[in-house]
PDB file of C-alpha atoms in Angstrom:
ATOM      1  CA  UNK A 135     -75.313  19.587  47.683  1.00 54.00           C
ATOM      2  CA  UNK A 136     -78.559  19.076  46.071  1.00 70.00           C
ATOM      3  CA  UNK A 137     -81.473  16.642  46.650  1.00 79.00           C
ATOM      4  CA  UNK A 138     -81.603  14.171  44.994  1.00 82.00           C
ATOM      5  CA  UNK A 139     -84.017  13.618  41.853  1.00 85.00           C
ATOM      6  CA  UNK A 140     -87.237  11.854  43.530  1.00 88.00           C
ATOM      7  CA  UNK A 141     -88.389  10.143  40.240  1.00 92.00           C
ATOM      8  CA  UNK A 142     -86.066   8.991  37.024  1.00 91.00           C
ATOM      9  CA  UNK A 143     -88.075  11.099  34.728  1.00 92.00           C
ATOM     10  CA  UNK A 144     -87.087  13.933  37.217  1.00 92.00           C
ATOM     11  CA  UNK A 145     -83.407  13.716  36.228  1.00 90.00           C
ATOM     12  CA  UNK A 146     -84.429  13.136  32.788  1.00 91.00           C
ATOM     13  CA  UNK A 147     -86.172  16.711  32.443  1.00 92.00           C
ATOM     14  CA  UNK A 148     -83.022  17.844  34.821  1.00 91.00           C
ATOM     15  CA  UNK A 149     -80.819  16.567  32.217  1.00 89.00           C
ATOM     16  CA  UNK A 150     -82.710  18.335  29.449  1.00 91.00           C
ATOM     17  CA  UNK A 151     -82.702  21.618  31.314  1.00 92.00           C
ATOM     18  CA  UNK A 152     -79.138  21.607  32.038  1.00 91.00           C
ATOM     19  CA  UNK A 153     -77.125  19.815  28.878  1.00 90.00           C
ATOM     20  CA  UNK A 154     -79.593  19.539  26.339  1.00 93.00           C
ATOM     21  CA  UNK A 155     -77.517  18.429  23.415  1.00 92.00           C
ATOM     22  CA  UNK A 156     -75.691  15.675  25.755  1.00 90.00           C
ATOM     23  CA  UNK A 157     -76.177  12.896  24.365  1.00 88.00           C
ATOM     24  CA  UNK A 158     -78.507  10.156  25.761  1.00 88.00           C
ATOM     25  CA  UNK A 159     -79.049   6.906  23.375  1.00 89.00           C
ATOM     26  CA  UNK A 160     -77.680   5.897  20.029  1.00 88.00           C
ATOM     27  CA  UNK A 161     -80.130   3.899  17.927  1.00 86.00           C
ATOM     28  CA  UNK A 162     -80.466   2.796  14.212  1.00 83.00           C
ATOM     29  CA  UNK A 163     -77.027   4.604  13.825  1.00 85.00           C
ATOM     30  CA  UNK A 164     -78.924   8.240  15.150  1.00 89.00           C
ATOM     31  CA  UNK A 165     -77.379   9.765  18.355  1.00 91.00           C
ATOM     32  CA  UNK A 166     -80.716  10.858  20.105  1.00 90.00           C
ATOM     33  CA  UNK A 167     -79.645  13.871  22.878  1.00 92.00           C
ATOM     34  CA  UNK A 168     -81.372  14.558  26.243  1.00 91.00           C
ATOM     35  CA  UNK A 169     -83.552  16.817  25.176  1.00 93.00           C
ATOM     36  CA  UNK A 170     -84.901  14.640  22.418  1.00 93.00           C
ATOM     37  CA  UNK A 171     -85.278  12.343  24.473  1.00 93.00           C
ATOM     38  CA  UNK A 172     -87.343  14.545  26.704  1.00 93.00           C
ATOM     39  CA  UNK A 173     -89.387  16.271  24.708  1.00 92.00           C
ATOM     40  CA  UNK A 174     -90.392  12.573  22.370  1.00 92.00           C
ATOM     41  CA  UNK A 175     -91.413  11.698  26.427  1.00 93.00           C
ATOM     42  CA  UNK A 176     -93.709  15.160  26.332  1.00 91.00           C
ATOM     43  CA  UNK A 177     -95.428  13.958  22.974  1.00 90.00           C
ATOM     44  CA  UNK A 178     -96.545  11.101  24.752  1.00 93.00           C
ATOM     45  CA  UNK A 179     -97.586  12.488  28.010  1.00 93.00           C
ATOM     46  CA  UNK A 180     -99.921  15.087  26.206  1.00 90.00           C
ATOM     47  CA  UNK A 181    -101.323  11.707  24.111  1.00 92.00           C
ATOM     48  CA  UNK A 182    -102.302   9.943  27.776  1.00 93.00           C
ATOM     49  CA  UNK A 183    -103.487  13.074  28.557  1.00 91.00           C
ATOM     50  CA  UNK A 184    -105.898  13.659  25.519  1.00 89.00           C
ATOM     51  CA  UNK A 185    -106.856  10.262  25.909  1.00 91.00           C
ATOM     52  CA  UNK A 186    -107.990  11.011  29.209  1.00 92.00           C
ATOM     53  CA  UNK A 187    -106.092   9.102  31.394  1.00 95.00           C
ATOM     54  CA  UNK A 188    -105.938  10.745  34.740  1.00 94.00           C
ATOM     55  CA  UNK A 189    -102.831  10.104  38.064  1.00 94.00           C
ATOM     56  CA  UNK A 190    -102.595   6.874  38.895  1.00 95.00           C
ATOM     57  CA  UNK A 191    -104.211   5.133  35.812  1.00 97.00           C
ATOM     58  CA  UNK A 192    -102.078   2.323  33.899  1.00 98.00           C
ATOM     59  CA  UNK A 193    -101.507   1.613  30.421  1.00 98.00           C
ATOM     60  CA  UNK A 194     -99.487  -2.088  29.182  1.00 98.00           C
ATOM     61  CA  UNK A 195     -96.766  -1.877  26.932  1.00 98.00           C
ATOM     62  CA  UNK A 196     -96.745  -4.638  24.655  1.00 98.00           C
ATOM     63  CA  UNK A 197     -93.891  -3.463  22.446  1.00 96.00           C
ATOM     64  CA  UNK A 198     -90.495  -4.414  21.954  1.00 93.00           C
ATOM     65  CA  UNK A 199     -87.174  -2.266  22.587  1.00 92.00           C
ATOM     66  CA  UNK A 200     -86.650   0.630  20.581  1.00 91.00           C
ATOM     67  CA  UNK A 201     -87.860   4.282  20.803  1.00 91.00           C
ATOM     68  CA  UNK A 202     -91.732   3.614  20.844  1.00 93.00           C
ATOM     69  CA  UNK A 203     -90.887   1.760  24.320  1.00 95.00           C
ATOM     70  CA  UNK A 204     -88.904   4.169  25.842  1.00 94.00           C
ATOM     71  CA  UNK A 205     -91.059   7.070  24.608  1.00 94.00           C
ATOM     72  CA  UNK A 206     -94.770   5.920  25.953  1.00 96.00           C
ATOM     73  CA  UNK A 207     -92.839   4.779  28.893  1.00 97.00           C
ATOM     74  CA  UNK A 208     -91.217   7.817  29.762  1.00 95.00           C
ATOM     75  CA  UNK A 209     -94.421  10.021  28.960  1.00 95.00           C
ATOM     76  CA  UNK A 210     -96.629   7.734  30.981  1.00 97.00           C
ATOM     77  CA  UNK A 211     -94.558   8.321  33.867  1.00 96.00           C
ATOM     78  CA  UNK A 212     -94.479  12.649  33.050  1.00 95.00           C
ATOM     79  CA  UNK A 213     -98.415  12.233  32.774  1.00 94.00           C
ATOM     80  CA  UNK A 214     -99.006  10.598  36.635  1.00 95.00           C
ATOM     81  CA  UNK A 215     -99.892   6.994  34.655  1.00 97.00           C
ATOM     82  CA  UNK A 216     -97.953   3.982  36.110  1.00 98.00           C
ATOM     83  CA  UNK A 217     -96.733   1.406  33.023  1.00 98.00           C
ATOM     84  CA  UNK A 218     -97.504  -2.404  33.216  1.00 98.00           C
ATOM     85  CA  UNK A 219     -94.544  -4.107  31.366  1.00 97.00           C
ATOM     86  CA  UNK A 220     -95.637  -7.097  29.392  1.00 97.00           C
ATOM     87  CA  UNK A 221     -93.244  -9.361  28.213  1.00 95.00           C
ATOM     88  CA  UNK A 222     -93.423  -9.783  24.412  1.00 95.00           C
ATOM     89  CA  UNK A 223     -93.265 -13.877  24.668  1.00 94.00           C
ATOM     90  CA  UNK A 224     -95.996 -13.981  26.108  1.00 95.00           C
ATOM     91  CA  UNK A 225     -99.598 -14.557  24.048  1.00 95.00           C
ATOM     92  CA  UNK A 226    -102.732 -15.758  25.221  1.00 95.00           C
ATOM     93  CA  UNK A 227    -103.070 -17.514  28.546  1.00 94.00           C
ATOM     94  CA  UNK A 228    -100.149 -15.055  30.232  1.00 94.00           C
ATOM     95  CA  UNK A 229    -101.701 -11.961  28.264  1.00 96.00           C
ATOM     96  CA  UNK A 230    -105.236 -12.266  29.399  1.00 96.00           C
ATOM     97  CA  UNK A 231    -104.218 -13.004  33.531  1.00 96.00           C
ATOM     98  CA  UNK A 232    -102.013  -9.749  33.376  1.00 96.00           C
ATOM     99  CA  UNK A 233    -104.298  -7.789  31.192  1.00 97.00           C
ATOM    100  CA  UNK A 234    -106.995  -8.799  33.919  1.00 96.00           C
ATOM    101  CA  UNK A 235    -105.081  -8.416  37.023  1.00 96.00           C
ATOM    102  CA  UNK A 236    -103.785  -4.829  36.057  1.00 97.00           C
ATOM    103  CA  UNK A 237    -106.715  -3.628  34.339  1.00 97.00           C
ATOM    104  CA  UNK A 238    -105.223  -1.252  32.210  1.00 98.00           C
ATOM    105  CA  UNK A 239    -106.613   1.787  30.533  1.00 97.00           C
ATOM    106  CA  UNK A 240    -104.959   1.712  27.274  1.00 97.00           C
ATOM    107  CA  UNK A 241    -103.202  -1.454  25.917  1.00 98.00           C
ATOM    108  CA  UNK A 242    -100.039   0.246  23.459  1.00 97.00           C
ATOM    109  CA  UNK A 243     -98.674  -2.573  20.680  1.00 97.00           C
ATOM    110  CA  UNK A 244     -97.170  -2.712  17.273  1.00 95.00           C
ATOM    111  CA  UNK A 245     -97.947  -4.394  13.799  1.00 94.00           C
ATOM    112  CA  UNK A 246     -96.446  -7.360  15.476  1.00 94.00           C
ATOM    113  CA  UNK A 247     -98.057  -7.710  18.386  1.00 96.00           C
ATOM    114  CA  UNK A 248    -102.093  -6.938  17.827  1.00 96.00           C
ATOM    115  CA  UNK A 249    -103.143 -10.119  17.059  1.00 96.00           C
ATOM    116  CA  UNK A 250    -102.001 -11.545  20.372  1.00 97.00           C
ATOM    117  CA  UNK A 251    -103.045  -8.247  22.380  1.00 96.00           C
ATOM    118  CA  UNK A 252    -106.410  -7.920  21.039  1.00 96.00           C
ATOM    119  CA  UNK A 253    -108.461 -10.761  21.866  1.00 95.00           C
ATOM    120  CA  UNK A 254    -107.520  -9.995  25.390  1.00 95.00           C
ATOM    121  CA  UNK A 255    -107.446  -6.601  25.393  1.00 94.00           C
ATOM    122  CA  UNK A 256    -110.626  -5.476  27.276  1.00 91.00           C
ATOM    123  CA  UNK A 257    -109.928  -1.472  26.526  1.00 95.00           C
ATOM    124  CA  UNK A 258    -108.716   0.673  24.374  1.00 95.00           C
ATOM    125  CA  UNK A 259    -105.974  -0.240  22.154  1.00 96.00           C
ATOM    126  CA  UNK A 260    -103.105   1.579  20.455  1.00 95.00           C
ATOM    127  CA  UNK A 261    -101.304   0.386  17.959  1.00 95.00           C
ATOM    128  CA  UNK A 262     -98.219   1.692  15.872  1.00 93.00           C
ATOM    129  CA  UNK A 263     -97.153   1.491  12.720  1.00 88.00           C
ATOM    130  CA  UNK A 264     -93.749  -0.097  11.900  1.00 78.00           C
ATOM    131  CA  UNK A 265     -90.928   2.672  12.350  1.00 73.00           C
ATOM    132  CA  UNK A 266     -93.774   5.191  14.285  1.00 77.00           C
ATOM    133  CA  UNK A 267     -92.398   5.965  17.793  1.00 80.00           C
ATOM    134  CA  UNK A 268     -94.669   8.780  18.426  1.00 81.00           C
ATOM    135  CA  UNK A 269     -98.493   8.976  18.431  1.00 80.00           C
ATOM    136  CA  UNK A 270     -99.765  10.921  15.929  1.00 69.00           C
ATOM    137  CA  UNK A 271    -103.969  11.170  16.536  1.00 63.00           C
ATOM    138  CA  UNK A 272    -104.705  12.950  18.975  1.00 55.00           C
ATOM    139  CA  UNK A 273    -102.632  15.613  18.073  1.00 55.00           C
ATOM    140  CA  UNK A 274    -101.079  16.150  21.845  1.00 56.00           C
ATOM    141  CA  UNK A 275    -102.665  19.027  23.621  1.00 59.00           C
ATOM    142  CA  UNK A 276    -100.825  21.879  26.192  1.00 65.00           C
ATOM    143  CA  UNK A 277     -98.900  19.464  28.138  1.00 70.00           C
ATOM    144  CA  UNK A 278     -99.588  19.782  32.338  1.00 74.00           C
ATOM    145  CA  UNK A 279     -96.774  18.177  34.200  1.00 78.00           C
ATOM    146  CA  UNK A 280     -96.659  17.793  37.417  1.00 86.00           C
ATOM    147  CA  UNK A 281     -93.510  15.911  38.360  1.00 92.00           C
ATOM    148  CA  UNK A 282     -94.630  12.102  40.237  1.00 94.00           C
ATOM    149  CA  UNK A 283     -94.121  12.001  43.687  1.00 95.00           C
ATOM    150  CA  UNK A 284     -91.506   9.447  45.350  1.00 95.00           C
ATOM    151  CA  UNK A 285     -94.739   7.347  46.897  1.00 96.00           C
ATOM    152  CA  UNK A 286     -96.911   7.392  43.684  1.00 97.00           C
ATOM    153  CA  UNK A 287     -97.187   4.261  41.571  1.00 97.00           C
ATOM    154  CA  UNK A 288     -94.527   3.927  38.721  1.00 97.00           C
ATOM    155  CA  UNK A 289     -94.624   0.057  37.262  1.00 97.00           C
ATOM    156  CA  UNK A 290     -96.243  -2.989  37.262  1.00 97.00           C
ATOM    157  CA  UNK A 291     -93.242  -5.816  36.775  1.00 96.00           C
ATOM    158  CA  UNK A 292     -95.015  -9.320  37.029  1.00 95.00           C
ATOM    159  CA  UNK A 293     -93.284 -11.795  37.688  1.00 92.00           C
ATOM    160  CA  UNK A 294     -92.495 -15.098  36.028  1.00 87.00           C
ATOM    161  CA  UNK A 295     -94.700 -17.363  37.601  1.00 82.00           C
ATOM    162  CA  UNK A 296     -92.676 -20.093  37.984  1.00 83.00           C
ATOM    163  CA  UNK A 297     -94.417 -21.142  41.314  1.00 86.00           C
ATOM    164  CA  UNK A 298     -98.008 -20.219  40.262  1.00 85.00           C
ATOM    165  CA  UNK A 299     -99.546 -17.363  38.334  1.00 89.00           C
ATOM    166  CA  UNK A 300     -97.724 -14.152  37.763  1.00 92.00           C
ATOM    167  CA  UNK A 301     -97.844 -11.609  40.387  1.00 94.00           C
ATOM    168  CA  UNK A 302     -97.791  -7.453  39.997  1.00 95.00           C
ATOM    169  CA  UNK A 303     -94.748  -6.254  41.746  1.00 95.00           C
ATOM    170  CA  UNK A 304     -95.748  -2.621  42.741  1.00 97.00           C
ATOM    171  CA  UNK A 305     -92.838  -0.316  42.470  1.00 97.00           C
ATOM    172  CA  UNK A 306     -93.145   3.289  43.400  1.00 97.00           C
ATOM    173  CA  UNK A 307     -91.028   5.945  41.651  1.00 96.00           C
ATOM    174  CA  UNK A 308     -89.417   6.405  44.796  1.00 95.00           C
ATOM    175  CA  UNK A 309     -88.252   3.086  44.849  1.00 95.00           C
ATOM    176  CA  UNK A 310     -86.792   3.175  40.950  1.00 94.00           C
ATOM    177  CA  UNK A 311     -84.825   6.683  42.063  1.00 92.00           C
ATOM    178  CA  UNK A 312     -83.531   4.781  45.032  1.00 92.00           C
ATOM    179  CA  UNK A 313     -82.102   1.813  42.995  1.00 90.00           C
ATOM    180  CA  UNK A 314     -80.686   3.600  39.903  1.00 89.00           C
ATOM    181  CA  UNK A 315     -78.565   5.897  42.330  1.00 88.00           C
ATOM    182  CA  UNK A 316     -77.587   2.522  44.487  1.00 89.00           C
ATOM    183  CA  UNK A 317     -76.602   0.754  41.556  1.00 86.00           C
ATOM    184  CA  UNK A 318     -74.168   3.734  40.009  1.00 85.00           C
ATOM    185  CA  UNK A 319     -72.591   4.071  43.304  1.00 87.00           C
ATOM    186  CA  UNK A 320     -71.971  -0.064  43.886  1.00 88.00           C
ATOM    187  CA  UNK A 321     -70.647   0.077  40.129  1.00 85.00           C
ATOM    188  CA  UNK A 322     -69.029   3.032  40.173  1.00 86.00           C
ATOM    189  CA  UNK A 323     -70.640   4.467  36.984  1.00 83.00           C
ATOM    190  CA  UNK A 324     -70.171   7.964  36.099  1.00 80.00           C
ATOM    191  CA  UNK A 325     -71.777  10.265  33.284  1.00 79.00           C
ATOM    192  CA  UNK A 326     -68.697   9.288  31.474  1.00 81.00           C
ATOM    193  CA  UNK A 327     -69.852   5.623  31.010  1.00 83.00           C
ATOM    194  CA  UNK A 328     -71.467   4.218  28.213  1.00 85.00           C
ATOM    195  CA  UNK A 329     -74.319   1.263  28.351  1.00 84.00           C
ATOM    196  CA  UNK A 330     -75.046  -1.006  25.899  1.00 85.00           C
ATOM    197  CA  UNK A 331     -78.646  -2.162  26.228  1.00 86.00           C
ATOM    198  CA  UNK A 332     -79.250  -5.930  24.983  1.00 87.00           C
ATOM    199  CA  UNK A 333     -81.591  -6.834  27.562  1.00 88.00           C
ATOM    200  CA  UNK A 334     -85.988  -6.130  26.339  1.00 92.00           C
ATOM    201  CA  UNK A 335     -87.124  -3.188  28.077  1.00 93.00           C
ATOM    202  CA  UNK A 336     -90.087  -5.516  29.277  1.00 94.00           C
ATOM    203  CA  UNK A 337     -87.828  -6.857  31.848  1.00 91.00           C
ATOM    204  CA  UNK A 338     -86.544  -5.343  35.201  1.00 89.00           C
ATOM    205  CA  UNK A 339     -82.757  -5.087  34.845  1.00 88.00           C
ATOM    206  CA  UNK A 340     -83.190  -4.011  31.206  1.00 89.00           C
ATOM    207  CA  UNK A 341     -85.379  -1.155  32.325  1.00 91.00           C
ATOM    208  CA  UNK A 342     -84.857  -0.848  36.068  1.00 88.00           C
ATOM    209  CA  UNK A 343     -80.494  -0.611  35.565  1.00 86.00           C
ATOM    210  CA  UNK A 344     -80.485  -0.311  31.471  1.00 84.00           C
ATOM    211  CA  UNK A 345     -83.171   3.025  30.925  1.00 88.00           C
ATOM    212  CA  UNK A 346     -83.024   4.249  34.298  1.00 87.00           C
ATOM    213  CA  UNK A 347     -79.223   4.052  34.465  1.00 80.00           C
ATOM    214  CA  UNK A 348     -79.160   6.508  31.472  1.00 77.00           C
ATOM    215  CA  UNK A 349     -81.712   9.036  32.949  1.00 68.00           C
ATOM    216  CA  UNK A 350     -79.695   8.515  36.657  1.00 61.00           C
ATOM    217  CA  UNK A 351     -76.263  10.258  36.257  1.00 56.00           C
ATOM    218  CA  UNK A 352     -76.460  11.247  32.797  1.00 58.00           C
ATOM    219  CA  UNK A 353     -75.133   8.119  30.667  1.00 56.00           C
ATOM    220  CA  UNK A 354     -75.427   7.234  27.243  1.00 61.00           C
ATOM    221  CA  UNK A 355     -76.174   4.432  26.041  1.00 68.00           C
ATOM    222  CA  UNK A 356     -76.316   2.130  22.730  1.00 64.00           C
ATOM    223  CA  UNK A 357     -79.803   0.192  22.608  1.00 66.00           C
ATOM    224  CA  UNK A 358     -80.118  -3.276  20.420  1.00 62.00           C
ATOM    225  CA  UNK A 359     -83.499  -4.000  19.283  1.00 54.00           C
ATOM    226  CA  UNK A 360     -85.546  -7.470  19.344  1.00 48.00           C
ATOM    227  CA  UNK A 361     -87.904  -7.927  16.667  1.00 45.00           C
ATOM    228  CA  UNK A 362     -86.822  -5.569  13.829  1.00 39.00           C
ATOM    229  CA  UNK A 363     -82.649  -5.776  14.520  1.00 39.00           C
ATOM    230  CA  UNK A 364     -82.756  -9.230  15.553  1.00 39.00           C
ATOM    231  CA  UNK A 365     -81.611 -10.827  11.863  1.00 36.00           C
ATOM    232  CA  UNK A 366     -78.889  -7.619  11.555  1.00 35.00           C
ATOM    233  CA  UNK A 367     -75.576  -9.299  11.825  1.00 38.00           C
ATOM    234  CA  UNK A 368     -73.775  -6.718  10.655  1.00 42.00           C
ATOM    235  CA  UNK A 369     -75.326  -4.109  13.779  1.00 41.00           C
ATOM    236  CA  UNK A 370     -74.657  -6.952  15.955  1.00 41.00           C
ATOM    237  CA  UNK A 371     -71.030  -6.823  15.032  1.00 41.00           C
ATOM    238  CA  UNK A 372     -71.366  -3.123  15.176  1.00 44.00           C
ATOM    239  CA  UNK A 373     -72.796  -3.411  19.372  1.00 43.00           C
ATOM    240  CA  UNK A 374     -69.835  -5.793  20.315  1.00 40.00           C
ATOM    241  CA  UNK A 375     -67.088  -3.905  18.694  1.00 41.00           C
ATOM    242  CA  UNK A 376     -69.073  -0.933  20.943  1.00 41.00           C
ATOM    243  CA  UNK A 377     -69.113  -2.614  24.190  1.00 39.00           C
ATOM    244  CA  UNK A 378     -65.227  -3.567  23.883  1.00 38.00           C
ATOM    245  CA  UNK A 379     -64.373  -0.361  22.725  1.00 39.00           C
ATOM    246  CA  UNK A 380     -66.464   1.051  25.893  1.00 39.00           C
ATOM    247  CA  UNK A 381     -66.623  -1.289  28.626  1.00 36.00           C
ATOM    248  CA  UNK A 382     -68.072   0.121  31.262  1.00 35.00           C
ATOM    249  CA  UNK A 383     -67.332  -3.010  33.487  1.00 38.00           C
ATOM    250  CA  UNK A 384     -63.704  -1.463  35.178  1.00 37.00           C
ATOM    251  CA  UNK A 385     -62.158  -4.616  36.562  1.00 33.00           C
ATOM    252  CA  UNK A 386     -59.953  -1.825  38.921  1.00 38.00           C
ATOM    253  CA  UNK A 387     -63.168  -1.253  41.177  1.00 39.00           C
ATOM    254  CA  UNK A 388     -63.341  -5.426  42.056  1.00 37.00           C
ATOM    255  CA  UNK A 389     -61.988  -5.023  45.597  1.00 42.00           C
ATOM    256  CA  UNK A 390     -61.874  -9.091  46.051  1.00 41.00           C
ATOM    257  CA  UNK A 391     -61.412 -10.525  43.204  1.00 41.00           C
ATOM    258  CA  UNK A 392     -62.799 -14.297  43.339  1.00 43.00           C
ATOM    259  CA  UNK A 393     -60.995 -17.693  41.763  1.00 43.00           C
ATOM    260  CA  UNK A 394     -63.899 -18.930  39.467  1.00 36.00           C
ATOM    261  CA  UNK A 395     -62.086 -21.957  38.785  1.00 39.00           C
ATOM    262  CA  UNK A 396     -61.961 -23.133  42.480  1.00 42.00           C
ATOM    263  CA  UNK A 397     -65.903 -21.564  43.580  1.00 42.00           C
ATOM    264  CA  UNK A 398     -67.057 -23.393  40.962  1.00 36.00           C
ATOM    265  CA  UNK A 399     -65.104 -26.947  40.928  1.00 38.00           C
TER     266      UNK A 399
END
């Protein structure tokens, strides 16, 4: 048996190689396959990379869910640059400690988004255009990759600062590689499977189980947006009728089942 992947983005570019045409996310009604997926992820690694941003550099994403996201997220990670999620609630008192703390190189937002980013921003800022995913100036040069090792720097997840300020949870790529193969084994996922994605890419289960789920054994999966889908009833009736149709929670792998009533009065 083979090792392992030692990074998602790894098994993404494994995927690519292998079953290119599999498919790896549906969104806005387009099935997008693993190699799109892969090579939209190579667009924005040879952006970081005309920009200058060297290994181990960090760049905030202040965008909501959708293909921008997952694009400048995966690319950062193909280019050596770790990603500092920002969740897209926050505006300026949370913006301007994280900004701060993490001192990113580039700062990537949308339409949406710039006037909260920018006061705080403190470095270069990207933003996109409404229904742009890729960047398109720079034109990306001859891409480089050299694959992240497991020890290297991946994300910055703050957390909610409940008890005090928000703090930078370091997670290594190792680490992410580690927990997306722990969590299709405890859940019994196969390549089969089928996610649907509600959950903001900003925040840890939507990312750490939701995106690196997909790029772990090979899933697909069906992604709801937050700022542009959000007022489509008739997608969100579209996404349920998906995740009945395709549970991927099989009640047959609950080895104990528990009486709800009685644990919880």
């Amino acid at each position: 048996m083979s090792a392992p992947p030692t990074s998602n983005v790894a098994a993404l570019l494994n995927h690519s190689s292998s079953d290119p045409d599999r498919p790896c996310l549906i969104w806005a009604g387009r099935t997008w396959s693993y190699h799109d997926i892969a090579s939209m992820a190579q667009v924005w690694a040879g952006y970081y990379q005309q920009r200058g941003l060297q290994r181990g550099d960090r760049v905030g994403l202040f965008l909501p869910s959708g293909l921008a996201f997952l694009g400048a997220y995966l690319g950062a990670h193909l280019a050596g640059v770790a990603v500092v999620l920002i969740n897209t609630s926050y505006r300026h008192g949370e913006l301007s400690h994280i900004v701060t703390d993490s001192e990113p190189r580039l700062l990537i937002t949308d339409q949406d988004g710039r006037e909260h980013v920018q006061p705080v921003a403190g470095c270069e800022l990207l933003v996109l255009e409404a229904e742009v995913f890729l960047p398109t100036d720079p034109p990306a040069p001859q891409l480089s990759v050299e694959l992240p090792q497991p020890n290297e720097l991946a994300i910055l997840a703050y957390t909610s600062g409940t008890t005090g300020r928000a703090k930078g949870a370091m997670l290594t790529h190792g680490c992410l590689a580690a927990n997306s193969r722990a969590i299709g084994s405890a859940w019994h996922w196969s390549s089969a499977d089928r996610l649907l994605l509600v959950l903001p890419l900003f925040h840890i289960h939507g990312l750490g189980v939701g995106v690196h789920g997909l790029e772990g054994l090979g899933r697909v999966g069906s992604l709801a947006g937050h700022r542009s889908e959000a007022r489509a009833g008739d997608a969100g009736h579209e996404l349920l009728g998906s995740l009945f149709e395709r549970a991927v929670v099989r009640l047959e792998h609950i080895e104990a089942p528990c009486d709800l009533a009685g644990d919880f009065g």
